[in-house]
Every structure is written in C-alpha cells, then in structure tokens.
Amino acid sequence: MLSIEEINRAIQELRNAGLSVSKISDGYHTFDDYKDMRNYWFIATLNSNPDISWKSKKHFNEEIDPMFDGDFIAGINTPKGVATQHLKMKFWDDLKVQELERALEYDGYSEEDVKIRIKSINNDN
C-alpha cells in the first residue's frame, strides 16, 4: 500500500507530465466532483450574502497579475476579512452579486485564514 506522501507525489508527477488528474477518485467522487461541489457551495454562500459579495473579471493589479485564462474571481467581505475564489467563466451568470471593475487587493491570506473568514459569516468567530 502506498503512503499518503507517495500518492501525493504520484499525482504531482502526473500533473508535471501534463496529464489531467481530474478523474482521480476516492471511490465516491472525483477531484472534478469535489471541485464542482465546492464551487456551487461558494456561489450559494455569495448569493445568500449579496450585500457583502462581488465578482470581477480582473485582479486588483491586472498589469502585474493578469487573470487566469477563462476564469474570474469572486469574493465575500467577511467580518474577518476578504475570502476569494477563482471560478471558470461558465459560473459567471450563476453568481447574482455586484460586478467590480477590479477585484479587491489580495492581503496575503492563507488557506487557514480563508476557513476562519468564511466561518465568521456565521458569527462563530
């Protein structure tokens, strides 16, 4: 049996070789399934909080940080700070929030910060 580190290394080697890992499964869902579910949960969260949510086709400083091809950025201004996610343009019309000319400036938050920020929407601090 492979260790978690060996599995992660194998996945990274596949990606480095230019192969898609989107169909890798845990036996229940693929990476694609989990990514789509995450995207729809994020969209539902923003749509449920339209007064503090936004979307933009440009990063804050597009000159030095251009948007990824075929993507846009969406965000929510939580009590603990901004949380954002890049989404494919196919999701643009699903998001019923204000459109900004440019995204808010990235403040260097980590994945752990995002968890804290999203949780703060529920006043759970």
Tab-separated table of N, CA and C in Angstrom:
chain	number	residue	atom	x	y	z
A	1	MET	N	0.842	-1.172	0.000
A	1	MET	CA	0.000	0.000	0.000
A	1	MET	C	0.889	1.237	0.000
A	2	LEU	N	0.473	2.254	-0.771
A	2	LEU	CA	1.220	3.497	-0.849
A	2	LEU	C	0.888	4.407	0.333
A	3	SER	N	1.876	5.169	0.752
A	3	SER	CA	1.630	6.168	1.797
A	3	SER	C	0.961	7.393	1.166
A	4	ILE	N	0.413	8.245	1.997
A	4	ILE	CA	-0.202	9.482	1.507
A	4	ILE	C	0.830	10.312	0.742
A	5	GLU	N	2.040	10.372	1.269
A	5	GLU	CA	3.101	11.135	0.605
A	5	GLU	C	3.398	10.567	-0.777
A	6	GLU	N	3.419	9.241	-0.906
A	6	GLU	CA	3.679	8.610	-2.201
A	6	GLU	C	2.536	8.865	-3.182
A	7	ILE	N	1.324	8.821	-2.694
A	7	ILE	CA	0.171	9.108	-3.548
A	7	ILE	C	0.227	10.551	-4.030
A	8	ASN	N	0.491	11.478	-3.111
A	8	ASN	CA	0.584	12.884	-3.493
A	8	ASN	C	1.716	13.125	-4.485
A	9	ARG	N	2.837	12.455	-4.284
A	9	ARG	CA	3.966	12.581	-5.200
A	9	ARG	C	3.588	12.047	-6.584
A	10	ALA	N	2.883	10.929	-6.640
A	10	ALA	CA	2.447	10.347	-7.916
A	10	ALA	C	1.476	11.282	-8.643
A	11	ILE	N	0.562	11.879	-7.892
A	11	ILE	CA	-0.379	12.831	-8.505
A	11	ILE	C	0.382	14.023	-9.067
A	12	GLN	N	1.335	14.549	-8.316
A	12	GLN	CA	2.124	15.683	-8.788
A	12	GLN	C	2.932	15.305	-10.028
A	13	GLU	N	3.462	14.102	-10.081
A	13	GLU	CA	4.209	13.645	-11.256
A	13	GLU	C	3.301	13.581	-12.480
A	14	LEU	N	2.069	13.136	-12.311
A	14	LEU	CA	1.104	13.114	-13.417
A	14	LEU	C	0.841	14.536	-13.917
A	15	ARG	N	0.624	15.447	-12.985
A	15	ARG	CA	0.378	16.845	-13.362
A	15	ARG	C	1.590	17.436	-14.073
A	16	ASN	N	2.776	17.162	-13.545
A	16	ASN	CA	4.002	17.675	-14.161
A	16	ASN	C	4.202	17.133	-15.569
A	17	ALA	N	3.671	15.942	-15.821
A	17	ALA	CA	3.764	15.332	-17.148
A	17	ALA	C	2.664	15.849	-18.077
A	18	GLY	N	1.841	16.763	-17.569
A	18	GLY	CA	0.794	17.349	-18.390
A	18	GLY	C	-0.484	16.537	-18.458
A	19	LEU	N	-0.613	15.547	-17.585
A	19	LEU	CA	-1.807	14.715	-17.582
A	19	LEU	C	-2.834	15.256	-16.594
A	20	SER	N	-4.088	15.076	-16.897
A	20	SER	CA	-5.156	15.531	-16.020
A	20	SER	C	-5.328	14.558	-14.867
A	21	VAL	N	-5.534	15.108	-13.684
A	21	VAL	CA	-5.816	14.281	-12.506
A	21	VAL	C	-7.275	14.444	-12.072
A	22	SER	N	-8.068	15.107	-12.886
A	22	SER	CA	-9.442	15.457	-12.516
A	22	SER	C	-10.353	14.253	-12.322
A	23	LYS	N	-10.004	13.114	-12.896
A	23	LYS	CA	-10.854	11.919	-12.769
A	23	LYS	C	-10.380	10.974	-11.663
A	24	ILE	N	-9.335	11.365	-10.935
A	24	ILE	CA	-8.896	10.556	-9.789
A	24	ILE	C	-10.010	10.560	-8.760
A	25	SER	N	-10.293	9.409	-8.185
A	25	SER	CA	-11.431	9.261	-7.294
A	25	SER	C	-11.030	8.640	-5.969
A	26	ASP	N	-11.782	8.977	-4.933
A	26	ASP	CA	-11.618	8.337	-3.627
A	26	ASP	C	-12.547	7.132	-3.506
A	27	GLY	N	-13.185	6.765	-4.598
A	27	GLY	CA	-14.137	5.665	-4.606
A	27	GLY	C	-15.573	6.143	-4.583
A	28	TYR	N	-15.752	7.414	-4.269
A	28	TYR	CA	-17.086	8.017	-4.225
A	28	TYR	C	-17.204	9.185	-5.196
A	29	HIS	N	-16.189	10.063	-5.178
A	29	HIS	CA	-16.212	11.266	-6.001
A	29	HIS	C	-14.842	11.478	-6.632
A	30	THR	N	-14.835	12.138	-7.782
A	30	THR	CA	-13.585	12.511	-8.432
A	30	THR	C	-13.155	13.892	-7.954
A	31	PHE	N	-11.920	14.272	-8.268
A	31	PHE	CA	-11.468	15.627	-7.986
A	31	PHE	C	-12.425	16.631	-8.628
A	32	ASP	N	-12.847	16.351	-9.871
A	32	ASP	CA	-13.797	17.237	-10.556
A	32	ASP	C	-15.099	17.373	-9.778
A	33	ASP	N	-15.613	16.257	-9.256
A	33	ASP	CA	-16.846	16.309	-8.460
A	33	ASP	C	-16.678	17.230	-7.255
A	34	TYR	N	-15.582	17.041	-6.526
A	34	TYR	CA	-15.344	17.858	-5.334
A	34	TYR	C	-15.174	19.339	-5.692
A	35	LYS	N	-14.470	19.605	-6.792
A	35	LYS	CA	-14.270	20.992	-7.217
A	35	LYS	C	-15.597	21.638	-7.588
A	36	ASP	N	-16.438	20.932	-8.336
A	36	ASP	CA	-17.748	21.487	-8.696
A	36	ASP	C	-18.613	21.714	-7.462
A	37	MET	N	-18.611	20.757	-6.527
A	37	MET	CA	-19.393	20.938	-5.301
A	37	MET	C	-18.898	22.155	-4.523
A	38	ARG	N	-17.590	22.303	-4.401
A	38	ARG	CA	-17.016	23.461	-3.712
A	38	ARG	C	-17.443	24.754	-4.401
A	39	ASN	N	-17.385	24.768	-5.725
A	39	ASN	CA	-17.774	25.967	-6.467
A	39	ASN	C	-19.235	26.323	-6.224
A	40	TYR	N	-20.121	25.335	-6.270
A	40	TYR	CA	-21.541	25.618	-6.062
A	40	TYR	C	-21.839	26.034	-4.625
A	41	TRP	N	-21.131	25.471	-3.638
A	41	TRP	CA	-21.298	25.927	-2.257
A	41	TRP	C	-20.829	27.379	-2.113
A	42	PHE	N	-19.720	27.701	-2.751
A	42	PHE	CA	-19.202	29.072	-2.688
A	42	PHE	C	-20.186	30.039	-3.343
A	43	ILE	N	-20.689	29.676	-4.514
A	43	ILE	CA	-21.664	30.508	-5.218
A	43	ILE	C	-22.910	30.699	-4.352
A	44	ALA	N	-23.406	29.624	-3.734
A	44	ALA	CA	-24.591	29.725	-2.878
A	44	ALA	C	-24.318	30.641	-1.686
A	45	THR	N	-23.131	30.565	-1.105
A	45	THR	CA	-22.768	31.425	0.024
A	45	THR	C	-22.769	32.885	-0.400
A	46	LEU	N	-22.161	33.192	-1.551
A	46	LEU	CA	-22.128	34.572	-2.021
A	46	LEU	C	-23.522	35.067	-2.389
A	47	ASN	N	-24.292	34.237	-3.091
A	47	ASN	CA	-25.642	34.644	-3.471
A	47	ASN	C	-26.538	34.852	-2.250
A	48	SER	N	-26.258	34.160	-1.161
A	48	SER	CA	-27.023	34.325	0.078
A	48	SER	C	-26.580	35.562	0.860
A	49	ASN	N	-25.463	36.153	0.448
A	49	ASN	CA	-24.913	37.343	1.107
A	49	ASN	C	-24.539	38.396	0.057
A	50	PRO	N	-25.495	38.795	-0.783
A	50	PRO	CA	-25.152	39.682	-1.908
A	50	PRO	C	-24.657	41.063	-1.496
A	51	ASP	N	-25.013	41.517	-0.300
A	51	ASP	CA	-24.593	42.836	0.155
A	51	ASP	C	-23.101	42.906	0.486
A	52	ILE	N	-22.462	41.758	0.696
A	52	ILE	CA	-21.027	41.743	1.017
A	52	ILE	C	-20.218	40.922	0.005
A	53	SER	N	-20.842	40.579	-1.125
A	53	SER	CA	-20.194	39.707	-2.126
A	53	SER	C	-20.013	40.439	-3.450
A	54	TRP	N	-19.088	39.939	-4.247
A	54	TRP	CA	-18.783	40.581	-5.519
A	54	TRP	C	-18.113	39.589	-6.468
A	55	LYS	N	-17.982	39.994	-7.729
A	55	LYS	CA	-17.246	39.226	-8.736
A	55	LYS	C	-16.543	40.209	-9.667
A	56	SER	N	-15.446	39.749	-10.272
A	56	SER	CA	-14.689	40.606	-11.181
A	56	SER	C	-13.946	39.759	-12.207
A	57	LYS	N	-13.810	40.308	-13.384
A	57	LYS	CA	-13.044	39.633	-14.441
A	57	LYS	C	-11.571	40.032	-14.419
A	58	LYS	N	-11.219	40.912	-13.479
A	58	LYS	CA	-9.831	41.381	-13.378
A	58	LYS	C	-9.361	41.330	-11.931
A	59	HIS	N	-8.087	40.985	-11.769
A	59	HIS	CA	-7.446	41.098	-10.464
A	59	HIS	C	-7.237	42.570	-10.119
A	60	PHE	N	-6.896	42.846	-8.880
A	60	PHE	CA	-6.668	44.210	-8.410
A	60	PHE	C	-5.617	44.914	-9.260
A	61	ASN	N	-4.481	44.251	-9.491
A	61	ASN	CA	-3.414	44.824	-10.303
A	61	ASN	C	-3.212	43.935	-11.528
A	62	GLU	N	-4.056	44.119	-12.502
A	62	GLU	CA	-4.074	43.291	-13.714
A	62	GLU	C	-2.768	43.393	-14.505
A	63	GLU	N	-2.068	44.501	-14.351
A	63	GLU	CA	-0.824	44.703	-15.110
A	63	GLU	C	0.266	43.723	-14.684
A	64	ILE	N	0.360	43.439	-13.390
A	64	ILE	CA	1.396	42.510	-12.927
A	64	ILE	C	0.820	41.150	-12.537
A	65	ASP	N	-0.504	41.058	-12.462
A	65	ASP	CA	-1.161	39.813	-12.055
A	65	ASP	C	-2.400	39.579	-12.919
A	66	PRO	N	-2.198	39.235	-14.203
A	66	PRO	CA	-3.357	39.063	-15.083
A	66	PRO	C	-4.233	37.878	-14.670
A	67	MET	N	-5.521	37.999	-14.980
A	67	MET	CA	-6.478	36.929	-14.670
A	67	MET	C	-6.116	35.674	-15.444
A	68	PHE	N	-6.353	34.529	-14.823
A	68	PHE	CA	-6.141	33.250	-15.484
A	68	PHE	C	-7.097	33.137	-16.661
A	69	ASP	N	-6.640	32.525	-17.726
A	69	ASP	CA	-7.434	32.376	-18.943
A	69	ASP	C	-8.746	31.639	-18.663
A	70	GLY	N	-9.865	32.249	-19.015
A	70	GLY	CA	-11.159	31.607	-18.850
A	70	GLY	C	-11.718	31.638	-17.446
A	71	ASP	N	-11.100	32.411	-16.551
A	71	ASP	CA	-11.520	32.482	-15.156
A	71	ASP	C	-11.982	33.890	-14.795
A	72	PHE	N	-12.633	33.969	-13.651
A	72	PHE	CA	-12.899	35.239	-12.987
A	72	PHE	C	-12.694	35.000	-11.501
A	73	ILE	N	-12.731	36.062	-10.724
A	73	ILE	CA	-12.551	35.947	-9.284
A	73	ILE	C	-13.823	36.447	-8.598
A	74	ALA	N	-14.210	35.769	-7.541
A	74	ALA	CA	-15.366	36.170	-6.745
A	74	ALA	C	-14.933	36.234	-5.288
A	75	GLY	N	-15.592	37.116	-4.537
A	75	GLY	CA	-15.193	37.265	-3.156
A	75	GLY	C	-16.334	37.665	-2.252
A	76	ILE	N	-16.062	37.520	-0.963
A	76	ILE	CA	-17.009	37.913	0.073
A	76	ILE	C	-16.236	38.637	1.160
A	77	ASN	N	-16.780	39.779	1.588
A	77	ASN	CA	-16.142	40.621	2.597
A	77	ASN	C	-16.659	40.203	3.967
A	78	THR	N	-16.016	39.234	4.576
A	78	THR	CA	-16.459	38.677	5.853
A	78	THR	C	-16.034	39.578	7.011
A	79	PRO	N	-16.580	39.349	8.215
A	79	PRO	CA	-16.143	40.129	9.381
A	79	PRO	C	-14.646	39.989	9.678
A	80	LYS	N	-14.027	38.907	9.231
A	80	LYS	CA	-12.601	38.664	9.500
A	80	LYS	C	-11.712	39.007	8.306
A	81	GLY	N	-12.303	39.487	7.195
A	81	GLY	CA	-11.527	39.837	6.007
A	81	GLY	C	-12.094	39.193	4.762
A	82	VAL	N	-11.504	39.544	3.632
A	82	VAL	CA	-11.978	39.072	2.333
A	82	VAL	C	-11.567	37.614	2.106
A	83	ALA	N	-12.487	36.836	1.512
A	83	ALA	CA	-12.197	35.476	1.064
A	83	ALA	C	-12.588	35.406	-0.410
A	84	THR	N	-11.707	34.868	-1.228
A	84	THR	CA	-11.965	34.816	-2.670
A	84	THR	C	-11.745	33.422	-3.222
A	85	GLN	N	-12.239	33.253	-4.416
A	85	GLN	CA	-12.027	32.008	-5.138
A	85	GLN	C	-12.078	32.316	-6.636
A	86	HIS	N	-11.216	31.665	-7.399
A	86	HIS	CA	-11.277	31.757	-8.850
A	86	HIS	C	-12.295	30.736	-9.347
A	87	LEU	N	-13.086	31.147	-10.316
A	87	LEU	CA	-14.093	30.283	-10.916
A	87	LEU	C	-13.983	30.354	-12.425
A	88	LYS	N	-14.419	29.319	-13.095
A	88	LYS	CA	-14.475	29.318	-14.558
A	88	LYS	C	-15.620	30.219	-15.017
A	89	MET	N	-15.466	30.813	-16.189
A	89	MET	CA	-16.480	31.729	-16.708
A	89	MET	C	-17.854	31.060	-16.847
A	90	LYS	N	-17.908	29.745	-16.951
A	90	LYS	CA	-19.209	29.069	-17.058
A	90	LYS	C	-20.080	29.337	-15.831
A	91	PHE	N	-19.492	29.773	-14.712
A	91	PHE	CA	-20.231	30.055	-13.489
A	91	PHE	C	-20.647	31.529	-13.359
A	92	TRP	N	-20.190	32.385	-14.257
A	92	TRP	CA	-20.404	33.831	-14.138
A	92	TRP	C	-21.876	34.178	-13.908
A	93	ASP	N	-22.764	33.666	-14.744
A	93	ASP	CA	-24.186	34.020	-14.652
A	93	ASP	C	-24.879	33.388	-13.442
A	94	ASP	N	-24.280	32.360	-12.848
A	94	ASP	CA	-24.848	31.752	-11.642
A	94	ASP	C	-24.688	32.659	-10.428
A	95	LEU	N	-23.725	33.541	-10.492
A	95	LEU	CA	-23.393	34.407	-9.363
A	95	LEU	C	-24.157	35.724	-9.485
A	96	LYS	N	-25.111	35.952	-8.618
A	96	LYS	CA	-26.014	37.117	-8.663
A	96	LYS	C	-25.559	38.180	-7.669
A	97	VAL	N	-24.328	38.642	-7.835
A	97	VAL	CA	-23.751	39.648	-6.942
A	97	VAL	C	-23.198	40.794	-7.778
A	98	GLN	N	-22.821	41.871	-7.109
A	98	GLN	CA	-22.307	43.028	-7.832
A	98	GLN	C	-21.013	42.705	-8.580
A	99	GLU	N	-20.855	43.321	-9.732
A	99	GLU	CA	-19.621	43.166	-10.509
A	99	GLU	C	-18.727	44.367	-10.239
A	100	LEU	N	-17.479	44.092	-9.892
A	100	LEU	CA	-16.484	45.140	-9.698
A	100	LEU	C	-15.590	45.215	-10.927
A	101	GLU	N	-15.109	46.409	-11.237
A	101	GLU	CA	-14.172	46.584	-12.352
A	101	GLU	C	-12.892	45.778	-12.095
A	102	ARG	N	-12.430	45.806	-10.839
A	102	ARG	CA	-11.250	45.055	-10.411
A	102	ARG	C	-11.514	44.440	-9.036
A	103	ALA	N	-10.942	43.269	-8.804
A	103	ALA	CA	-11.081	42.594	-7.510
A	103	ALA	C	-10.417	43.422	-6.421
A	104	LEU	N	-10.802	43.156	-5.185
A	104	LEU	CA	-10.124	43.795	-4.065
A	104	LEU	C	-8.682	43.295	-3.999
A	105	GLU	N	-7.819	44.080	-3.396
A	105	GLU	CA	-6.403	43.723	-3.320
A	105	GLU	C	-6.202	42.513	-2.404
A	106	TYR	N	-5.404	41.563	-2.879
A	106	TYR	CA	-5.067	40.363	-2.118
A	106	TYR	C	-4.223	40.770	-0.912
A	107	ASP	N	-4.620	40.307	0.277
A	107	ASP	CA	-3.911	40.699	1.501
A	107	ASP	C	-2.970	39.614	2.031
A	108	GLY	N	-2.692	38.606	1.221
A	108	GLY	CA	-1.738	37.580	1.622
A	108	GLY	C	-2.312	36.474	2.482
A	109	TYR	N	-3.642	36.377	2.540
A	109	TYR	CA	-4.260	35.374	3.405
A	109	TYR	C	-3.879	33.952	3.007
A	110	SER	N	-3.916	33.067	4.007
A	110	SER	CA	-3.599	31.651	3.811
A	110	SER	C	-4.892	30.844	3.700
A	111	GLU	N	-4.764	29.558	3.415
A	111	GLU	CA	-5.929	28.679	3.387
A	111	GLU	C	-6.600	28.638	4.757
A	112	GLU	N	-5.813	28.658	5.819
A	112	GLU	CA	-6.372	28.660	7.178
A	112	GLU	C	-7.148	29.956	7.437
A	113	ASP	N	-6.612	31.087	6.938
A	113	ASP	CA	-7.314	32.363	7.071
A	113	ASP	C	-8.673	32.303	6.377
A	114	VAL	N	-8.729	31.686	5.209
A	114	VAL	CA	-9.993	31.583	4.466
A	114	VAL	C	-11.022	30.819	5.287
A	115	LYS	N	-10.618	29.734	5.919
A	115	LYS	CA	-11.545	28.955	6.757
A	115	LYS	C	-12.097	29.823	7.885
A	116	ILE	N	-11.222	30.568	8.540
A	116	ILE	CA	-11.633	31.445	9.637
A	116	ILE	C	-12.577	32.530	9.116
A	117	ARG	N	-12.236	33.097	7.973
A	117	ARG	CA	-13.046	34.179	7.415
A	117	ARG	C	-14.427	33.691	6.994
A	118	ILE	N	-14.495	32.571	6.305
A	118	ILE	CA	-15.790	32.033	5.880
A	118	ILE	C	-16.623	31.666	7.123
A	119	LYS	N	-16.004	31.053	8.108
A	119	LYS	CA	-16.718	30.699	9.327
A	119	LYS	C	-17.268	31.937	10.019
A	120	SER	N	-16.579	33.070	9.927
A	120	SER	CA	-17.017	34.277	10.625
A	120	SER	C	-18.337	34.819	10.082
A	121	ILE	N	-18.745	34.416	8.905
A	121	ILE	CA	-20.042	34.829	8.361
A	121	ILE	C	-21.169	34.353	9.272
A	122	ASN	N	-20.958	33.217	9.927
A	122	ASN	CA	-21.954	32.662	10.839
A	122	ASN	C	-21.831	33.209	12.257
A	123	ASN	N	-21.004	34.232	12.421
A	123	ASN	CA	-20.770	34.838	13.737
A	123	ASN	C	-20.198	33.847	14.738
A	124	ASP	N	-19.461	32.850	14.238
A	124	ASP	CA	-18.830	31.851	15.109
A	124	ASP	C	-17.422	32.262	15.517
A	125	ASN	N	-16.977	33.394	15.019
A	125	ASN	CA	-15.637	33.921	15.277
A	125	ASN	C	-14.650	32.816	15.192
